[in-house]
Amino acid sequence: MTLSKQELSNQNYFFEPDQALHNDIKEQVMQLFSSSNQAISIEEKIEQIINGFSEDFLTTVNSNSRVELNYLLGNFSDSKIPVEPVNFENYLQDLGNNVVAHSIHTSSPRFIGHMTSALPSFVRPMAKLMTAMNQNPVKIETAKALSFCEREALAMLHRLIYNFSDNFYAQHIQNNLSTLGILVSGGTVANITALWCARNASLGAKDEFLGIEKEGLAAALDFYGYKGAVIIGSELMHFSFDKAADLMGIGMQSLIRIPTDNKNRVNIKALRQTVKNCLAKNLLIISIVGVAGTTDSGGVDSLADIAEIAQAANVHFHVDAAWGGPLIFSEQHRHKLAGIEKADSVTIDGHKQLYLPMGIGMVFLRDPYIATAIEKQASYTMRKGSFDLGKRALEGSRAGMALFLHAGLNLLGLKGYEFLIDEGIRKTQYMADSISNMPEFELLAIPDTNLLLYRYIPEHLRERVIKNELTENDNQVINDFNEYLQKLQRQTGDTFISRTTKSTIKSGREIPVVALRAVIANPLTKEEDIDAVLKDQIQIAAKISILKDFS
Amino acid sequence: MTLSKQELSNQNYFFEPDQALHNDIKEQVMQLFSSSNQAISIEEKIEQIINGFSEDFLTTVNSNSRVELNYLLGNFSDSKIPVEPVNFENYLQDLGNNVVAHSIHTSSPRFIGHMTSALPSFVRPMAKLMTAMNQNPVKIETAKALSFCEREALAMLHRLIYNFSDNFYAQHIQNNLSTLGILVSGGTVANITALWCARNASLGAKDEFLGIEKEGLAAALDFYGYKGAVIIGSELMHFSFDKAADLMGIGMQSLIRIPTDNKNRVNIKALRQTVKNCLAKNLLIISIVGVAGTTDSGGVDSLADIAEIAQAANVHFHVDAAWGGPLIFSEQHRHKLAGIEKADSVTIDGHKQLYLPMGIGMVFLRDPYIATAIEKQASYTMRKGSFDLGKRALEGSRAGMALFLHAGLNLLGLKGYEFLIDEGIRKTQYMADSISNMPEFELLAIPDTNLLLYRYIPEHLRERVIKNELTENDNQVINDFNEYLQKLQRQTGDTFISRTTKSTIKSGREIPVVALRAVIANPLTKEEDIDAVLKDQIQIAAKISILKDFS
């Protein structure tokens, strides 16, 4: 049968639209995947637009746009994926208007309220390289050289903490039986990993018992004759320890939080007594936790004292140095971490004071073999005896973030990091001095490192502050004022300081104190920026005093 | 007192070196942090070099360099951080020679052995933007618009899975009390998070009991009157479930692995019986797990049947669709996931079949409130009633990976992803057909999706394979041969296929079968690349036959 032209055309008519659409989609998709050498590729066009975004973003001084959250969220209310690919120029325009324009300028010299700051410029091209290479360190077959590069970078920081012999590092740095450190997504996973290792190592296989890993917590405690299991540390432990206690099945009630002194350091006497009590009650102490840089005020526990207690009790000693760990780079400030070298495990975040992008948590292990307590295998991957980094880790597939870490350690060096740490603390001292000299503010504590707590005092209460005559009600007025001030400052968007709530004891009662919280870790922050932030707060406070009645 | 010139010079001599070094370091560091408008900045110089790396890397066809691991690791044996910043040009040269040159070409069209492939080009500039913006979605104060953007992207995939009403999404998409999905670092954390939610939701606070979160697993099981807790799923469950069972304190023995059929799907009858047995024994079933795309062969469980069992037993139903989830984009293949919409939680990895960079795991939740079972707060962050995404998550600080996800869903669209899924499966069929027609290979299973298991058969054993007359010893010879072949192929570095070990039952005995494992997910892989991979294996096998005695 021969079809007439008309028939052919009809037939085409029935098939063409789908086929044409299919071909069109195919072409669009393949264009997105090609790394072609066309005159100007899609990638280059996208890059040009994005470079514009980045430049604007990185050079803006204000901390964020003034748009209110409730208005902003209306731009993100579409739950349907577009059927066909959206034109990239249109998409990027929307992205610029809706996302980039209303993101937080974490690199702004006047955004000094959280643990994010400007990053060294090399991280931006490195991010592109990491994404181009798209290595997956879970196994050596998807991350060949990078697996060794990661091990080397982790060994460097291990050595900075523990300073074992040349021989030790020669033996362990590239030995697939050893784990000097584990690169994870963040401090939370690092802390959980450390406690997981500690728990499993102390409840391992013995005689007929197969170990907690296989038989579970209840059977393990039963076999070893414990009445329960606890984790002990300062009341200022990061909330990741709540997650760990919950996740690991001991419950948050078994996370024992010890009171701190007025420098936000765990009370050593109380800690010692608690350890004694737990041992007397036949409780397994999974770990004693020291905090090196509390999240809310930067306080560093007396690690040497804690180490001594842990050693005497033969208990795992973990240090959460997610924030404060890099003090170790500073000759001047390193002494604050004295005792960290006695820790069994140490958490440090690369995305905090190592000035690397988000997503670099690390846990360092004194005993290179302790991580075998959490080792897992799988036939399709993770082979015993391999260099697969995923076999002793909480996470599986992950990005090659070691590229940033390795580059940071080399391109900044010991001296570069020392400079950054010293500068942050020096400028914090400047801010503390300024605040002390301004009647508008009250400094809430002499800063230990580079976190600073203070508050604004409404004019009519200043004299009472000086005379130390604040009533509980006055304090509540100040709290409300500062909460409002912080929110309005954030909303106004020129500068940024965060807030937290501390408590002080007055006449035996716990009084909550709302504190403004500065984090001075941005190398771009100059003294004049600090002045500007404080001035901004004073101006906002003046407006509040007119607008609202805080008396 | 006036100092003589000589004295001045002496004094300078004592102070100058340190001060000069300090100033020098300061200058170097500040240069790295500046986003200056100098004629050509350090960032631009670094970018030029790195662009060269990327281009070479992305256009190389071979899968990796021939350098052996034992040789390579010698390049990474320095455990000392350089004292002073290393010159960036020198560093990048070393990085190029030592890391980039010996990384795995995961994007190569002939690297078809793991779940990594070429990525769309927009991810590279987007990586730079993400790093420039350096948002931290743990809290709204460090990720303003991006928090909403992330919620929108997760809602889009939630809708694709569950397809609830417009009204449902309008109510939950930007409601801070609701959690439609959680963005995590990878499938492992996604699976752990799902099981954590399931465990805590079924052992929550009641009457005087404060819930497992606070009181722990043993007290919770005791209060609710359970004899123990288990997780049930296919024997082919990913090893992240081992981690979950270990970490959560139930122990790996309480992870019950049910046998699978010859299509790698869980045996429904055995599953039903096991559930019955566990209930009879008064064990809490934390979750029944369905696998949508096993890691070693891509098999998809019969989710509808599992859903029915879970529903009848009133048990949480989790689907690990880390790999196979995106089949839902394909009209042609979606039916394989039928029943996924009945799951209480679903894991999907963005860095697998959504073609996004490493580090994008997701868990989707049917009940927008179930994640409150794991909610935590902290005074310095994570406030109740806020949009802080970190309050219902295992992780804390994390990168703004939602940028990639949101861009992928928009720039590829439903049709774009459908094309990618369909193409992968079509090309896998091509490879299966090729293998079936080649005497050198044996196809080990008809591929369900885009993973393919096969093996090379040494010439002298081919007839026995055809006649189904292989002895156990013959099988062992074939296993050894294939293991050697895969290693040599990897080492040679032109093409890549991974391997796994399956077991088959012969005369009631479990026989291990070493399988070559192809993963066809790279849009750049053409039929000719598949031909080249198979040809490469035949050539390597020929060499092996000469070199080694496998008889």
PDB file of C-alpha atoms in Angstrom, chain A residues 25-26 29-30 32-33 43 46-47 50-51 57-58 64-65 67 76-83 85-86 88 91 98-99 102-104 106 114 118-129 131-136 139 141-142 144-145 148-149 152 156 159 169 174 185 188 196 199-200 210 213-217 238-239 243 246-253 295 357-358 376 379-380 382-383 393-396 399 406-407 409-416 419-420 486 490 496 499-500 523, chain B residues 25-26 29-30 32-33 43 46-47 50-51 57-58 64-65 67 76-83 85-86 88 91 98-99 102-104 106 114 118-129 131-136 139 141-142 144-145 148-149 152 156 159 169 174 185 188 196 199-200 210 213-217 238-239 243 246-253 295 357-358 376 379-380 382-383 393-396 399 406-407 409-416 419-420 486 490 496 499-500 523:
ATOM      1  CA  ILE A  25      13.913  17.865  24.926  1.00  0.00           C
ATOM      2  CA  LYS A  26      16.744  15.576  23.910  1.00  0.00           C
ATOM      3  CA  VAL A  29      19.241  18.064  27.753  1.00  0.00           C
ATOM      4  CA  MET A  30      22.271  17.042  25.735  1.00  0.00           C
ATOM      5  CA  LEU A  32      23.249  20.917  29.186  1.00  0.00           C
ATOM      6  CA  PHE A  33      25.551  17.920  29.441  1.00  0.00           C
ATOM      7  CA  GLU A  43      28.167  26.861  30.664  1.00  0.00           C
ATOM      8  CA  ILE A  46      25.597  30.719  32.830  1.00  0.00           C
ATOM      9  CA  GLU A  47      28.959  31.474  34.354  1.00  0.00           C
ATOM     10  CA  ILE A  50      26.513  33.891  37.953  1.00  0.00           C
ATOM     11  CA  ASN A  51      29.778  35.787  38.154  1.00  0.00           C
ATOM     12  CA  PHE A  57      26.852  39.540  46.511  1.00  0.00           C
ATOM     13  CA  LEU A  58      30.410  39.601  47.753  1.00  0.00           C
ATOM     14  CA  ASN A  64      20.623  41.302  54.056  1.00  0.00           C
ATOM     15  CA  SER A  65      17.638  42.658  52.161  1.00  0.00           C
ATOM     16  CA  VAL A  67      12.164  42.010  52.635  1.00  0.00           C
ATOM     17  CA  PHE A  76       8.377  29.893  46.833  1.00  0.00           C
ATOM     18  CA  SER A  77       4.950  28.356  46.778  1.00  0.00           C
ATOM     19  CA  ASP A  78       5.051  26.301  43.599  1.00  0.00           C
ATOM     20  CA  SER A  79       4.987  22.585  44.279  1.00  0.00           C
ATOM     21  CA  LYS A  80       4.921  21.556  40.627  1.00  0.00           C
ATOM     22  CA  ILE A  81       8.057  20.719  38.707  1.00  0.00           C
ATOM     23  CA  PRO A  82       7.964  22.431  35.296  1.00  0.00           C
ATOM     24  CA  VAL A  83       7.067  19.941  32.570  1.00  0.00           C
ATOM     25  CA  PRO A  85      13.117  22.545  30.827  1.00  0.00           C
ATOM     26  CA  VAL A  86      12.952  26.206  31.788  1.00  0.00           C
ATOM     27  CA  PHE A  88      18.260  29.047  31.704  1.00  0.00           C
ATOM     28  CA  TYR A  91      15.625  30.761  35.476  1.00  0.00           C
ATOM     29  CA  ASN A  98      14.204  35.698  44.431  1.00  0.00           C
ATOM     30  CA  VAL A  99      17.129  33.871  45.993  1.00  0.00           C
ATOM     31  CA  HIS A 102      17.422  37.865  49.545  1.00  0.00           C
ATOM     32  CA  SER A 103      20.213  35.690  50.803  1.00  0.00           C
ATOM     33  CA  ILE A 104      22.286  36.597  53.796  1.00  0.00           C
ATOM     34  CA  THR A 106      27.530  35.997  55.310  1.00  0.00           C
ATOM     35  CA  HIS A 114      27.136  33.897  63.325  1.00  0.00           C
ATOM     36  CA  ALA A 118      34.065  35.816  54.243  1.00  0.00           C
ATOM     37  CA  LEU A 119      36.044  32.972  52.702  1.00  0.00           C
ATOM     38  CA  PRO A 120      39.365  33.099  50.880  1.00  0.00           C
ATOM     39  CA  SER A 121      38.761  33.582  47.178  1.00  0.00           C
ATOM     40  CA  PHE A 122      40.397  30.318  46.134  1.00  0.00           C
ATOM     41  CA  VAL A 123      37.426  28.361  47.475  1.00  0.00           C
ATOM     42  CA  ARG A 124      35.235  29.627  44.654  1.00  0.00           C
ATOM     43  CA  PRO A 125      37.221  28.248  41.722  1.00  0.00           C
ATOM     44  CA  MET A 126      38.006  25.195  43.851  1.00  0.00           C
ATOM     45  CA  ALA A 127      34.268  24.608  44.251  1.00  0.00           C
ATOM     46  CA  LYS A 128      33.994  24.493  40.498  1.00  0.00           C
ATOM     47  CA  LEU A 129      36.880  22.061  40.276  1.00  0.00           C
ATOM     48  CA  THR A 131      32.112  19.761  41.139  1.00  0.00           C
ATOM     49  CA  ALA A 132      33.794  19.148  37.780  1.00  0.00           C
ATOM     50  CA  MET A 133      35.732  16.218  39.228  1.00  0.00           C
ATOM     51  CA  ASN A 134      32.733  15.006  41.268  1.00  0.00           C
ATOM     52  CA  GLN A 135      34.783  12.438  43.136  1.00  0.00           C
ATOM     53  CA  ASN A 136      33.079  10.268  45.725  1.00  0.00           C
ATOM     54  CA  LYS A 139      35.403   4.278  47.744  1.00  0.00           C
ATOM     55  CA  GLU A 141      37.201   3.389  42.700  1.00  0.00           C
ATOM     56  CA  THR A 142      35.460   6.772  42.617  1.00  0.00           C
ATOM     57  CA  LYS A 144      41.653   7.635  43.563  1.00  0.00           C
ATOM     58  CA  ALA A 145      44.217  10.329  44.418  1.00  0.00           C
ATOM     59  CA  PHE A 148      45.092   9.888  49.766  1.00  0.00           C
ATOM     60  CA  CYS A 149      44.906  13.671  49.607  1.00  0.00           C
ATOM     61  CA  GLU A 152      47.098  13.591  54.211  1.00  0.00           C
ATOM     62  CA  MET A 156      48.222  17.257  59.168  1.00  0.00           C
ATOM     63  CA  ARG A 159      49.589  16.078  64.051  1.00  0.00           C
ATOM     64  CA  TYR A 169      52.668   9.406  61.026  1.00  0.00           C
ATOM     65  CA  GLN A 174      48.402   6.085  54.299  1.00  0.00           C
ATOM     66  CA  SER A 185      29.450  16.900  56.641  1.00  0.00           C
ATOM     67  CA  THR A 188      27.171  17.339  64.449  1.00  0.00           C
ATOM     68  CA  TRP A 196      29.506   6.089  68.334  1.00  0.00           C
ATOM     69  CA  ARG A 199      30.227   3.511  72.715  1.00  0.00           C
ATOM     70  CA  ASN A 200      31.049   0.603  70.438  1.00  0.00           C
ATOM     71  CA  LEU A 210      29.122 -10.396  69.676  1.00  0.00           C
ATOM     72  CA  GLU A 213      27.173  -3.399  67.045  1.00  0.00           C
ATOM     73  CA  LYS A 214      25.420  -6.706  66.450  1.00  0.00           C
ATOM     74  CA  GLU A 215      23.478  -7.362  69.647  1.00  0.00           C
ATOM     75  CA  GLY A 216      22.353  -3.854  70.552  1.00  0.00           C
ATOM     76  CA  LEU A 217      22.574  -1.571  73.547  1.00  0.00           C
ATOM     77  CA  HIS A 238      26.140  21.840  71.610  1.00  0.00           C
ATOM     78  CA  PHE A 239      22.698  20.472  70.818  1.00  0.00           C
ATOM     79  CA  LYS A 243      20.828  14.358  68.929  1.00  0.00           C
ATOM     80  CA  ASP A 246      18.577  10.399  71.348  1.00  0.00           C
ATOM     81  CA  LEU A 247      19.802   8.642  68.201  1.00  0.00           C
ATOM     82  CA  MET A 248      22.106   6.227  70.032  1.00  0.00           C
ATOM     83  CA  GLY A 249      19.268   5.034  72.212  1.00  0.00           C
ATOM     84  CA  ILE A 250      20.471   6.187  75.639  1.00  0.00           C
ATOM     85  CA  GLY A 251      18.013   9.075  75.697  1.00  0.00           C
ATOM     86  CA  MET A 252      18.629  12.731  76.417  1.00  0.00           C
ATOM     87  CA  GLN A 253      18.123  12.160  80.132  1.00  0.00           C
ATOM     88  CA  THR A 295      28.463  27.921  70.631  1.00  0.00           C
ATOM     89  CA  PRO A 357      32.961  26.424  52.716  1.00  0.00           C
ATOM     90  CA  MET A 358      30.066  24.779  54.539  1.00  0.00           C
ATOM     91  CA  LYS A 376      30.947  -1.879  57.931  1.00  0.00           C
ATOM     92  CA  SER A 379      29.953  -6.678  48.657  1.00  0.00           C
ATOM     93  CA  TYR A 380      29.381  -4.054  45.940  1.00  0.00           C
ATOM     94  CA  MET A 382      33.527  -1.111  50.942  1.00  0.00           C
ATOM     95  CA  ARG A 383      35.873  -4.038  50.770  1.00  0.00           C
ATOM     96  CA  ALA A 393      32.113   6.480  58.563  1.00  0.00           C
ATOM     97  CA  LEU A 394      28.557   7.385  59.359  1.00  0.00           C
ATOM     98  CA  GLU A 395      27.996   8.758  55.892  1.00  0.00           C
ATOM     99  CA  GLY A 396      28.256   6.930  52.588  1.00  0.00           C
ATOM    100  CA  ALA A 399      31.635  15.179  48.090  1.00  0.00           C
ATOM    101  CA  HIS A 406      44.077  20.472  51.643  1.00  0.00           C
ATOM    102  CA  ALA A 407      44.189  23.787  49.793  1.00  0.00           C
ATOM    103  CA  LEU A 409      46.188  24.163  54.954  1.00  0.00           C
ATOM    104  CA  ASN A 410      48.681  24.819  52.170  1.00  0.00           C
ATOM    105  CA  LEU A 411      47.595  28.210  50.885  1.00  0.00           C
ATOM    106  CA  LEU A 412      47.195  29.737  54.331  1.00  0.00           C
ATOM    107  CA  GLY A 413      49.752  27.686  56.225  1.00  0.00           C
ATOM    108  CA  LEU A 414      50.304  27.680  59.973  1.00  0.00           C
ATOM    109  CA  LYS A 415      51.166  31.354  59.982  1.00  0.00           C
ATOM    110  CA  GLY A 416      48.185  32.351  57.875  1.00  0.00           C
ATOM    111  CA  PHE A 419      47.089  35.525  61.819  1.00  0.00           C
ATOM    112  CA  LEU A 420      43.362  34.923  61.303  1.00  0.00           C
ATOM    113  CA  GLN A 486      17.944  42.175  67.531  1.00  0.00           C
ATOM    114  CA  ARG A 490      18.048  41.816  61.393  1.00  0.00           C
ATOM    115  CA  PHE A 496      23.763  41.909  62.034  1.00  0.00           C
ATOM    116  CA  ARG A 499      21.219  36.737  70.162  1.00  0.00           C
ATOM    117  CA  THR A 500      21.165  34.030  72.757  1.00  0.00           C
ATOM    118  CA  PRO A 523      39.033  39.060  58.193  1.00  0.00           C
TER     119      PRO A 523
ATOM    120  CA  ILE B  25      51.762  36.968  56.102  1.00  0.00           C
ATOM    121  CA  LYS B  26      49.103  39.557  56.741  1.00  0.00           C
ATOM    122  CA  VAL B  29      46.233  36.380  53.775  1.00  0.00           C
ATOM    123  CA  MET B  30      44.330  39.567  53.091  1.00  0.00           C
ATOM    124  CA  LEU B  32      43.388  35.760  49.549  1.00  0.00           C
ATOM    125  CA  PHE B  33      40.291  37.238  51.171  1.00  0.00           C
ATOM    126  CA  GLU B  43      40.919  34.566  42.210  1.00  0.00           C
ATOM    127  CA  ILE B  46      43.428  30.591  40.166  1.00  0.00           C
ATOM    128  CA  GLU B  47      40.282  30.281  38.125  1.00  0.00           C
ATOM    129  CA  ILE B  50      41.511  25.497  37.443  1.00  0.00           C
ATOM    130  CA  ASN B  51      39.476  25.967  34.288  1.00  0.00           C
ATOM    131  CA  PHE B  57      39.414  16.431  33.113  1.00  0.00           C
ATOM    132  CA  LEU B  58      35.991  16.627  31.549  1.00  0.00           C
ATOM    133  CA  ASN B  64      41.647   6.952  35.115  1.00  0.00           C
ATOM    134  CA  SER B  65      45.427   7.130  35.081  1.00  0.00           C
ATOM    135  CA  VAL B  67      49.401   4.892  38.216  1.00  0.00           C
ATOM    136  CA  PHE B  76      50.670  12.115  50.087  1.00  0.00           C
ATOM    137  CA  SER B  77      52.885  11.348  53.027  1.00  0.00           C
ATOM    138  CA  ASP B  78      53.515  14.772  54.481  1.00  0.00           C
ATOM    139  CA  SER B  79      51.883  15.214  57.872  1.00  0.00           C
ATOM    140  CA  LYS B  80      53.222  18.718  58.452  1.00  0.00           C
ATOM    141  CA  ILE B  81      51.256  21.815  57.570  1.00  0.00           C
ATOM    142  CA  PRO B  82      53.521  24.289  55.779  1.00  0.00           C
ATOM    143  CA  VAL B  83      54.573  27.097  58.112  1.00  0.00           C
ATOM    144  CA  PRO B  85      51.448  30.117  52.883  1.00  0.00           C
ATOM    145  CA  VAL B  86      52.481  28.147  49.816  1.00  0.00           C
ATOM    146  CA  PHE B  88      49.270  29.365  44.883  1.00  0.00           C
ATOM    147  CA  TYR B  91      50.305  24.575  44.940  1.00  0.00           C
ATOM    148  CA  ASN B  98      49.166  14.722  42.067  1.00  0.00           C
ATOM    149  CA  VAL B  99      45.421  14.936  42.500  1.00  0.00           C
ATOM    150  CA  HIS B 102      45.042  10.746  39.169  1.00  0.00           C
ATOM    151  CA  SER B 103      41.408  11.299  39.959  1.00  0.00           C
ATOM    152  CA  ILE B 104      38.685   9.151  38.487  1.00  0.00           C
ATOM    153  CA  THR B 106      33.526   9.908  36.781  1.00  0.00           C
ATOM    154  CA  HIS B 114      29.413   3.276  39.572  1.00  0.00           C
ATOM    155  CA  ALA B 118      28.680  13.325  33.846  1.00  0.00           C
ATOM    156  CA  LEU B 119      26.726  16.217  35.294  1.00  0.00           C
ATOM    157  CA  PRO B 120      24.924  19.023  33.495  1.00  0.00           C
ATOM    158  CA  SER B 121      27.277  21.939  32.999  1.00  0.00           C
ATOM    159  CA  PHE B 122      25.213  24.400  35.043  1.00  0.00           C
ATOM    160  CA  VAL B 123      26.298  22.672  38.256  1.00  0.00           C
ATOM    161  CA  ARG B 124      29.834  24.012  37.864  1.00  0.00           C
ATOM    162  CA  PRO B 125      29.056  27.726  37.890  1.00  0.00           C
ATOM    163  CA  MET B 126      26.310  27.002  40.442  1.00  0.00           C
ATOM    164  CA  ALA B 127      28.936  25.450  42.707  1.00  0.00           C
ATOM    165  CA  LYS B 128      30.833  28.695  42.572  1.00  0.00           C
ATOM    166  CA  LEU B 129      27.705  30.653  43.384  1.00  0.00           C
ATOM    167  CA  THR B 131      30.320  28.797  47.684  1.00  0.00           C
ATOM    168  CA  ALA B 132      30.262  32.560  47.132  1.00  0.00           C
ATOM    169  CA  MET B 133      26.951  32.825  48.977  1.00  0.00           C
ATOM    170  CA  ASN B 134      27.994  30.275  51.599  1.00  0.00           C
ATOM    171  CA  GLN B 135      24.522  30.107  53.137  1.00  0.00           C
ATOM    172  CA  ASN B 136      23.933  27.816  56.073  1.00  0.00           C
ATOM    173  CA  LYS B 139      18.911  28.598  60.478  1.00  0.00           C
ATOM    174  CA  GLU B 141      19.448  33.981  59.965  1.00  0.00           C
ATOM    175  CA  THR B 142      22.142  32.440  57.756  1.00  0.00           C
ATOM    176  CA  LYS B 144      17.015  33.638  54.284  1.00  0.00           C
ATOM    177  CA  ALA B 145      15.540  33.058  50.813  1.00  0.00           C
ATOM    178  CA  PHE B 148      12.227  28.780  51.309  1.00  0.00           C
ATOM    179  CA  CYS B 149      13.846  27.759  48.057  1.00  0.00           C
ATOM    180  CA  GLU B 152       9.939  24.524  47.542  1.00  0.00           C
ATOM    181  CA  MET B 156       8.121  19.506  44.271  1.00  0.00           C
ATOM    182  CA  ARG B 159       4.340  16.032  45.144  1.00  0.00           C
ATOM    183  CA  TYR B 169       0.775  21.745  49.366  1.00  0.00           C
ATOM    184  CA  GLN B 174       6.074  27.072  53.583  1.00  0.00           C
ATOM    185  CA  SER B 185      24.328  14.935  52.916  1.00  0.00           C
ATOM    186  CA  THR B 188      22.772   7.063  54.324  1.00  0.00           C
ATOM    187  CA  TRP B 196      14.954   7.702  63.568  1.00  0.00           C
ATOM    188  CA  ARG B 199      11.403   4.846  65.946  1.00  0.00           C
ATOM    189  CA  ASN B 200      10.708   7.998  67.922  1.00  0.00           C
ATOM    190  CA  LEU B 210       8.559  11.102  78.446  1.00  0.00           C
ATOM    191  CA  GLU B 213      13.934  10.711  72.903  1.00  0.00           C
ATOM    192  CA  LYS B 214      14.393  11.525  76.570  1.00  0.00           C
ATOM    193  CA  GLU B 215      14.273   8.178  78.346  1.00  0.00           C
ATOM    194  CA  GLY B 216      16.050   5.958  75.845  1.00  0.00           C
ATOM    195  CA  LEU B 217      15.349   2.738  74.001  1.00  0.00           C
ATOM    196  CA  HIS B 238      21.981  -0.937  51.497  1.00  0.00           C
ATOM    197  CA  PHE B 239      24.635  -1.119  54.214  1.00  0.00           C
ATOM    198  CA  LYS B 243      24.751   1.627  60.291  1.00  0.00           C
ATOM    199  CA  ASP B 246      24.002  -0.209  65.042  1.00  0.00           C
ATOM    200  CA  LEU B 247      23.806   3.514  65.752  1.00  0.00           C
ATOM    201  CA  MET B 248      20.210   3.441  66.990  1.00  0.00           C
ATOM    202  CA  GLY B 249      21.069   0.809  69.541  1.00  0.00           C
ATOM    203  CA  ILE B 250      18.954  -2.098  68.317  1.00  0.00           C
ATOM    204  CA  GLY B 251      21.983  -3.903  66.891  1.00  0.00           C
ATOM    205  CA  MET B 252      22.514  -5.364  63.436  1.00  0.00           C
ATOM    206  CA  GLN B 253      21.014  -8.659  64.533  1.00  0.00           C
ATOM    207  CA  THR B 295      22.805  -0.961  44.949  1.00  0.00           C
ATOM    208  CA  PRO B 357      26.803  16.966  42.514  1.00  0.00           C
ATOM    209  CA  MET B 358      27.711  14.764  45.471  1.00  0.00           C
ATOM    210  CA  LYS B 376      15.587  19.724  68.962  1.00  0.00           C
ATOM    211  CA  SER B 379      18.866  28.928  72.746  1.00  0.00           C
ATOM    212  CA  TYR B 380      21.539  30.368  70.437  1.00  0.00           C
ATOM    213  CA  MET B 382      17.002  26.649  66.431  1.00  0.00           C
ATOM    214  CA  ARG B 383      14.087  28.484  67.923  1.00  0.00           C
ATOM    215  CA  ALA B 393      17.444  17.192  61.093  1.00  0.00           C
ATOM    216  CA  LEU B 394      20.292  14.917  61.997  1.00  0.00           C
ATOM    217  CA  GLU B 395      22.841  17.397  60.704  1.00  0.00           C
ATOM    218  CA  GLY B 396      23.463  20.936  61.899  1.00  0.00           C
ATOM    219  CA  ALA B 399      25.839  23.784  52.623  1.00  0.00           C
ATOM    220  CA  HIS B 406      16.087  23.709  42.592  1.00  0.00           C
ATOM    221  CA  ALA B 407      18.072  24.432  39.445  1.00  0.00           C
ATOM    222  CA  LEU B 409      14.232  20.493  38.679  1.00  0.00           C
ATOM    223  CA  ASN B 410      13.740  23.682  36.707  1.00  0.00           C
ATOM    224  CA  LEU B 411      16.436  23.459  34.070  1.00  0.00           C
ATOM    225  CA  LEU B 412      15.767  19.812  33.245  1.00  0.00           C
ATOM    226  CA  GLY B 413      12.076  19.672  34.092  1.00  0.00           C
ATOM    227  CA  LEU B 414       9.898  16.569  34.186  1.00  0.00           C
ATOM    228  CA  LYS B 415      10.580  15.827  30.547  1.00  0.00           C
ATOM    229  CA  GLY B 416      14.308  16.297  30.824  1.00  0.00           C
ATOM    230  CA  PHE B 419      14.559  11.505  28.898  1.00  0.00           C
ATOM    231  CA  LEU B 420      17.596  10.767  31.077  1.00  0.00           C
ATOM    232  CA  GLN B 486      37.989  -6.218  36.826  1.00  0.00           C
ATOM    233  CA  ARG B 490      40.572  -0.668  36.494  1.00  0.00           C
ATOM    234  CA  PHE B 496      35.696   0.868  33.894  1.00  0.00           C
ATOM    235  CA  ARG B 499      32.113  -5.766  40.402  1.00  0.00           C
ATOM    236  CA  THR B 500      29.980  -7.309  43.080  1.00  0.00           C
ATOM    237  CA  PRO B 523      24.031  10.719  29.099  1.00  0.00           C
TER     238      PRO B 523
END
